Amino acid sequence: MAERYLSLTEVADRLSVATATVAKLNLPEPDAWIGRTRGWRADTIDEWNANRPGHGGRPRKRD
């Protein structure tokens, strides 16, 4: 089975913020590059978000 990676837009959705906001953040190194497009595993983003000072662990908005 192929590995699934999150795009910048999907990272923004996962963090419940705007894509423009995510683009300004100091994200972790991508887990994959496809051409010039970065990709992150969900667990990479979740761990990074839980450990970032002042914002980590903030509960996600629920629909």
Short mmCIF file of C-alpha atoms in Angstrom, two decimals:
data_model
loop_
_atom_site.label_atom_id
_atom_site.label_comp_id
_atom_site.label_asym_id
_atom_site.label_seq_id
_atom_site.Cartn_x
_atom_site.Cartn_y
_atom_site.Cartn_z
CA MET A 1 0.00 0.00 0.00
CA ALA A 2 1.27 3.48 -0.85
CA GLU A 3 2.19 5.92 1.90
CA ARG A 4 -0.26 8.84 2.31
CA TYR A 5 1.16 12.34 2.72
CA LEU A 6 -0.58 15.59 3.63
CA SER A 7 -0.31 18.63 1.38
CA LEU A 8 0.05 22.14 2.78
CA THR A 9 -3.72 22.61 2.41
CA GLU A 10 -4.42 19.35 4.24
CA VAL A 11 -2.02 20.37 7.03
CA ALA A 12 -3.99 23.62 7.39
CA ASP A 13 -7.25 21.68 7.60
CA ARG A 14 -5.77 19.31 10.19
CA LEU A 15 -4.63 22.26 12.34
CA SER A 16 -7.89 24.19 11.75
CA VAL A 17 -6.10 27.25 10.40
CA ALA A 18 -5.93 29.01 7.04
CA THR A 19 -3.51 27.77 4.40
CA ALA A 20 -1.81 31.19 4.40
CA THR A 21 -1.18 30.79 8.14
CA VAL A 22 0.43 27.38 7.69
CA ALA A 23 2.64 28.77 4.94
CA LYS A 24 4.10 31.22 7.51
CA LEU A 25 4.81 28.57 10.16
CA ASN A 26 8.15 26.90 10.68
CA LEU A 27 6.93 23.43 9.71
CA PRO A 28 9.06 20.34 10.20
CA GLU A 29 11.08 19.00 7.30
CA PRO A 30 8.77 17.27 4.83
CA ASP A 31 8.64 13.48 4.86
CA ALA A 32 8.47 13.49 1.06
CA TRP A 33 8.97 15.69 -1.97
CA ILE A 34 7.03 15.13 -5.16
CA GLY A 35 8.59 17.54 -7.62
CA ARG A 36 8.48 20.85 -5.74
CA THR A 37 5.50 19.78 -3.59
CA ARG A 38 6.12 18.96 0.06
CA GLY A 39 4.32 16.17 1.89
CA TRP A 40 4.06 15.25 5.57
CA ARG A 41 2.81 12.14 7.34
CA ALA A 42 -0.10 12.89 9.68
CA ASP A 43 1.89 11.66 12.69
CA THR A 44 4.74 14.05 11.83
CA ILE A 45 2.34 17.03 11.89
CA ASP A 46 0.53 15.83 15.03
CA GLU A 47 3.81 15.42 16.94
CA TRP A 48 5.14 18.76 15.72
CA ASN A 49 1.89 20.52 16.69
CA ALA A 50 1.82 18.94 20.14
CA ASN A 51 5.37 20.10 20.84
CA ARG A 52 5.43 23.62 19.45
CA PRO A 53 5.69 26.28 22.19
CA GLY A 54 2.57 28.27 22.99
CA HIS A 55 0.31 26.49 20.54
CA GLY A 56 0.94 22.80 20.78
CA GLY A 57 -1.81 20.51 21.85
CA ARG A 58 -4.54 23.01 21.07
CA PRO A 59 -7.68 20.94 20.46
CA ARG A 60 -8.83 20.85 16.87
CA LYS A 61 -12.14 22.46 15.98
CA ARG A 62 -14.90 19.94 15.50
CA ASP A 63 -17.53 20.42 12.80
#
